[in-house]
mmCIF file of C-alpha atoms in Angstrom:
data_model
loop_
_atom_site.group_PDB
_atom_site.id
_atom_site.type_symbol
_atom_site.label_atom_id
_atom_site.label_comp_id
_atom_site.label_asym_id
_atom_site.label_seq_id
_atom_site.Cartn_x
_atom_site.Cartn_y
_atom_site.Cartn_z
ATOM 1 C CA MET A 1 -15.383 -1.407 -4.510
ATOM 2 C CA LEU A 2 -13.124 -0.099 -7.272
ATOM 3 C CA ILE A 3 -12.314 -1.939 -10.482
ATOM 4 C CA GLY A 4 -9.365 -1.414 -12.792
ATOM 5 C CA GLU A 5 -7.267 -3.033 -15.472
ATOM 6 C CA THR A 6 -3.546 -3.052 -16.226
ATOM 7 C CA LYS A 7 -2.145 -2.186 -19.659
ATOM 8 C CA SER A 8 -1.754 -5.915 -20.294
ATOM 9 C CA GLY A 9 -5.466 -6.475 -19.620
ATOM 10 C CA LEU A 10 -5.266 -7.987 -16.129
ATOM 11 C CA LYS A 11 -8.358 -6.978 -14.161
ATOM 12 C CA PHE A 12 -8.256 -6.178 -10.450
ATOM 13 C CA THR A 13 -10.709 -5.149 -7.754
ATOM 14 C CA LEU A 14 -10.020 -2.973 -4.728
ATOM 15 C CA ARG A 15 -12.330 -4.053 -1.923
ATOM 16 C CA LYS A 16 -12.675 -4.089 1.842
ATOM 17 C CA PHE A 17 -11.045 -6.814 3.899
ATOM 18 C CA LYS A 18 -13.082 -9.925 4.748
ATOM 19 C CA LYS A 19 -12.514 -12.503 7.477
ATOM 20 C CA SER A 20 -11.921 -15.077 4.741
ATOM 21 C CA ASP A 21 -8.759 -13.164 3.686
ATOM 22 C CA VAL A 22 -6.780 -14.431 6.707
ATOM 23 C CA SER A 23 -4.900 -17.277 4.991
ATOM 24 C CA ASP A 24 -4.134 -15.341 1.807
ATOM 25 C CA LEU A 25 -2.936 -12.329 3.813
ATOM 26 C CA ALA A 26 -0.664 -14.370 6.079
ATOM 27 C CA LYS A 27 0.771 -16.326 3.148
ATOM 28 C CA SER A 28 1.293 -13.345 0.829
ATOM 29 C CA ILE A 29 2.905 -10.872 3.211
ATOM 30 C CA ASN A 30 5.079 -13.388 5.097
ATOM 31 C CA ASN A 31 8.016 -12.708 2.788
ATOM 32 C CA LYS A 32 11.284 -10.995 3.756
ATOM 33 C CA LYS A 33 11.371 -9.167 0.410
ATOM 34 C CA ILE A 34 8.039 -7.521 1.274
ATOM 35 C CA ILE A 35 8.510 -7.038 5.018
ATOM 36 C CA GLN A 36 11.861 -5.263 4.522
ATOM 37 C CA ASN A 37 9.950 -2.437 2.825
ATOM 38 C CA LEU A 38 7.170 -1.997 5.396
ATOM 39 C CA ALA A 39 7.066 -0.217 8.736
ATOM 40 C CA ASN A 40 5.686 -1.882 11.858
ATOM 41 C CA VAL A 41 4.883 -5.253 10.273
ATOM 42 C CA PRO A 42 6.050 -8.341 12.197
ATOM 43 C CA TYR A 43 8.098 -11.176 10.732
ATOM 44 C CA PRO A 44 7.310 -13.954 10.589
ATOM 45 C CA TYR A 45 3.773 -12.825 9.812
ATOM 46 C CA THR A 46 1.310 -15.340 11.240
ATOM 47 C CA LYS A 47 -2.391 -16.027 10.851
ATOM 48 C CA LYS A 48 -2.831 -14.422 14.274
ATOM 49 C CA ASP A 49 -1.275 -11.217 12.878
ATOM 50 C CA ALA A 50 -3.584 -11.431 9.861
ATOM 51 C CA VAL A 51 -6.677 -11.849 12.065
ATOM 52 C CA TRP A 52 -5.655 -8.784 14.094
ATOM 53 C CA TRP A 53 -5.085 -6.655 10.954
ATOM 54 C CA ILE A 54 -8.337 -7.719 9.321
ATOM 55 C CA ASN A 55 -10.322 -7.101 12.518
ATOM 56 C CA GLN A 56 -8.770 -3.623 12.793
ATOM 57 C CA ASN A 57 -9.926 -2.887 9.266
ATOM 58 C CA ILE A 58 -13.404 -4.387 9.664
ATOM 59 C CA TYR A 59 -14.248 -3.256 13.190
ATOM 60 C CA GLY A 60 -11.643 -0.607 14.034
ATOM 61 C CA GLY A 61 -13.934 2.316 13.338
ATOM 62 C CA ASN A 62 -10.992 4.525 12.403
ATOM 63 C CA LYS A 63 -12.135 7.372 10.208
ATOM 64 C CA ASP A 64 -8.571 8.468 9.490
ATOM 65 C CA LYS A 65 -7.649 5.520 7.262
ATOM 66 C CA LEU A 66 -8.844 3.316 4.447
ATOM 67 C CA ASN A 67 -7.077 0.030 3.684
ATOM 68 C CA LEU A 68 -8.272 -2.091 0.780
ATOM 69 C CA VAL A 69 -7.450 -5.525 -0.603
ATOM 70 C CA ILE A 70 -5.960 -5.796 -4.072
ATOM 71 C CA ASP A 71 -8.044 -8.682 -5.382
ATOM 72 C CA LEU A 72 -6.878 -10.622 -8.440
ATOM 73 C CA GLU A 73 -9.167 -13.388 -9.645
ATOM 74 C CA GLY A 74 -10.963 -13.558 -6.301
ATOM 75 C CA ARG A 75 -7.808 -13.793 -4.167
ATOM 76 C CA LEU A 76 -5.957 -11.286 -2.013
ATOM 77 C CA ALA A 77 -2.780 -10.269 -3.853
ATOM 78 C CA GLY A 78 -1.786 -7.260 -1.753
ATOM 79 C CA SER A 79 -3.139 -4.138 -0.149
ATOM 80 C CA ILE A 80 -3.234 -0.395 -0.666
ATOM 81 C CA GLY A 81 -4.289 2.197 1.832
ATOM 82 C CA ILE A 82 -4.346 5.767 2.960
ATOM 83 C CA THR A 83 -3.670 6.662 6.595
ATOM 84 C CA SER A 84 -3.343 9.873 8.604
ATOM 85 C CA LEU A 85 -6.335 10.909 6.535
ATOM 86 C CA VAL A 86 -7.550 14.470 6.977
ATOM 87 C CA PRO A 87 -10.581 14.873 4.661
ATOM 88 C CA GLY A 88 -10.381 18.091 2.695
ATOM 89 C CA HIS A 89 -6.619 18.141 3.096
ATOM 90 C CA LYS A 90 -4.214 15.172 2.959
ATOM 91 C CA GLY A 91 -3.430 11.500 3.484
ATOM 92 C CA HIS A 92 -0.448 9.120 3.547
ATOM 93 C CA LEU A 93 -0.284 6.400 0.866
ATOM 94 C CA GLY A 94 1.030 2.895 1.542
ATOM 95 C CA TYR A 95 0.900 -0.379 -0.367
ATOM 96 C CA TRP A 96 2.397 -3.813 -0.897
ATOM 97 C CA LEU A 97 1.952 -6.590 -3.452
ATOM 98 C CA ALA A 98 2.664 -10.328 -3.234
ATOM 99 C CA GLU A 99 5.958 -11.174 -4.929
ATOM 100 C CA GLU A 100 4.354 -13.446 -7.522
ATOM 101 C CA HIS A 101 2.620 -10.364 -8.980
ATOM 102 C CA TRP A 102 5.661 -8.076 -9.203
ATOM 103 C CA GLU A 103 6.834 -6.537 -12.489
ATOM 104 C CA LYS A 104 3.455 -6.815 -14.232
ATOM 105 C CA GLY A 105 2.343 -3.177 -13.963
ATOM 106 C CA ILE A 106 -0.292 -4.075 -11.385
ATOM 107 C CA MET A 107 0.768 -1.745 -8.583
ATOM 108 C CA THR A 108 1.206 1.225 -10.915
ATOM 109 C CA GLU A 109 -2.378 0.937 -12.122
ATOM 110 C CA VAL A 110 -3.771 0.071 -8.669
ATOM 111 C CA THR A 111 -2.098 3.211 -7.319
ATOM 112 C CA ARG A 112 -3.609 5.338 -10.095
ATOM 113 C CA VAL A 113 -7.134 4.049 -9.477
ATOM 114 C CA PHE A 114 -6.836 4.325 -5.690
ATOM 115 C CA THR A 115 -5.306 7.809 -5.549
ATOM 116 C CA ASP A 116 -7.833 9.149 -8.083
ATOM 117 C CA TYR A 117 -10.592 7.760 -5.850
ATOM 118 C CA CYS A 118 -9.067 9.251 -2.672
ATOM 119 C CA PHE A 119 -8.646 12.706 -4.212
ATOM 120 C CA LYS A 120 -12.337 12.712 -5.183
ATOM 121 C CA GLU A 121 -13.935 10.816 -2.285
ATOM 122 C CA PHE A 122 -12.127 12.692 0.493
ATOM 123 C CA ASN A 123 -11.701 15.989 -1.378
ATOM 124 C CA LEU A 124 -7.942 15.796 -0.824
ATOM 125 C CA ILE A 125 -5.496 18.377 -2.057
ATOM 126 C CA ARG A 126 -2.403 16.298 -1.236
ATOM 127 C CA ILE A 127 -1.396 12.651 -1.002
ATOM 128 C CA TYR A 128 2.081 11.792 0.206
ATOM 129 C CA GLY A 129 4.074 8.637 0.669
ATOM 130 C CA SER A 130 7.557 7.455 1.414
ATOM 131 C CA VAL A 131 9.861 4.855 -0.071
ATOM 132 C CA TYR A 132 12.955 3.268 1.436
ATOM 133 C CA ASP A 133 15.988 4.025 -0.717
ATOM 134 C CA TRP A 134 16.586 0.358 -1.561
ATOM 135 C CA ASN A 135 13.039 -0.089 -2.939
ATOM 136 C CA LEU A 136 13.484 1.333 -6.440
ATOM 137 C CA ALA A 137 10.442 -0.503 -7.826
ATOM 138 C CA SER A 138 8.171 1.306 -5.373
ATOM 139 C CA ALA A 139 9.775 4.636 -6.264
ATOM 140 C CA ARG A 140 8.980 3.951 -9.943
ATOM 141 C CA VAL A 141 5.350 3.137 -9.082
ATOM 142 C CA ILE A 142 4.639 6.464 -7.440
ATOM 143 C CA GLU A 143 6.747 8.476 -9.876
ATOM 144 C CA LYS A 144 4.715 6.992 -12.769
ATOM 145 C CA ASN A 145 1.632 8.238 -10.915
ATOM 146 C CA GLY A 146 2.804 11.843 -10.860
ATOM 147 C CA PHE A 147 4.275 11.938 -7.367
ATOM 148 C CA VAL A 148 7.281 14.226 -6.992
ATOM 149 C CA LYS A 149 10.238 13.515 -4.719
ATOM 150 C CA GLU A 150 10.061 16.252 -2.089
ATOM 151 C CA GLY A 151 12.910 15.280 0.170
ATOM 152 C CA ILE A 152 15.242 12.708 1.629
ATOM 153 C CA LEU A 153 15.270 11.794 5.302
ATOM 154 C CA ARG A 154 18.810 10.480 5.718
ATOM 155 C CA ASN A 155 19.292 7.307 7.784
ATOM 156 C CA ASN A 156 15.658 7.584 8.850
ATOM 157 C CA VAL A 157 14.605 3.960 8.410
ATOM 158 C CA LYS A 158 15.787 0.725 9.922
ATOM 159 C CA ASN A 159 13.899 -2.356 8.855
ATOM 160 C CA LEU A 160 13.224 -5.466 10.952
ATOM 161 C CA PHE A 161 16.414 -7.047 9.657
ATOM 162 C CA GLY A 162 18.617 -4.150 10.806
ATOM 163 C CA LYS A 163 19.128 -2.486 7.427
ATOM 164 C CA LEU A 164 19.555 1.278 7.798
ATOM 165 C CA GLY A 165 18.702 3.605 4.936
ATOM 166 C CA ASP A 166 17.262 6.821 3.662
ATOM 167 C CA GLU A 167 13.543 7.484 3.345
ATOM 168 C CA TRP A 168 12.480 9.261 0.162
ATOM 169 C CA VAL A 169 9.385 11.408 0.637
ATOM 170 C CA TYR A 170 7.018 11.917 -2.304
ATOM 171 C CA GLY A 171 3.928 14.048 -2.728
ATOM 172 C CA LYS A 172 1.180 14.646 -5.253
ATOM 173 C CA VAL A 173 -0.969 17.752 -5.157
ATOM 174 C CA LYS A 174 -4.332 18.083 -6.888
#
């Protein structure tokens, strides 16, 4: 479990998924404004989808990823994770936050705490992530955390709603 605080004093916890997160997960992520920025996430997002995701994270046994709940006041408010994890080398960062918590500096600070932890815990030398070109808020989050835009994959993404766009690739090296 990791604990942090935003500049405005809002405290958050990063913790493992629990079975009791099903309703909060399904409710929070079932939002077109969130889904349009995520790869391979169904819409509508149902409780059945949430059960599957939580079970994958509790029982999946995958050593190449770590997905944590962003917990605000005891409730799931989003998630942050690292996948394609190669300890001693690199990992791919991904995150989302429920719309009601946007524009409060939460994700910027969550990302700082989580990436600092991943660099140390997994002895990483590189963390990378990508942002869809229409998601400027997400680009600001990782740029504020010292990630550098390394390239643009033109017309590389098509979201569930058919929107085609560029994928901006960012990296941070220790």
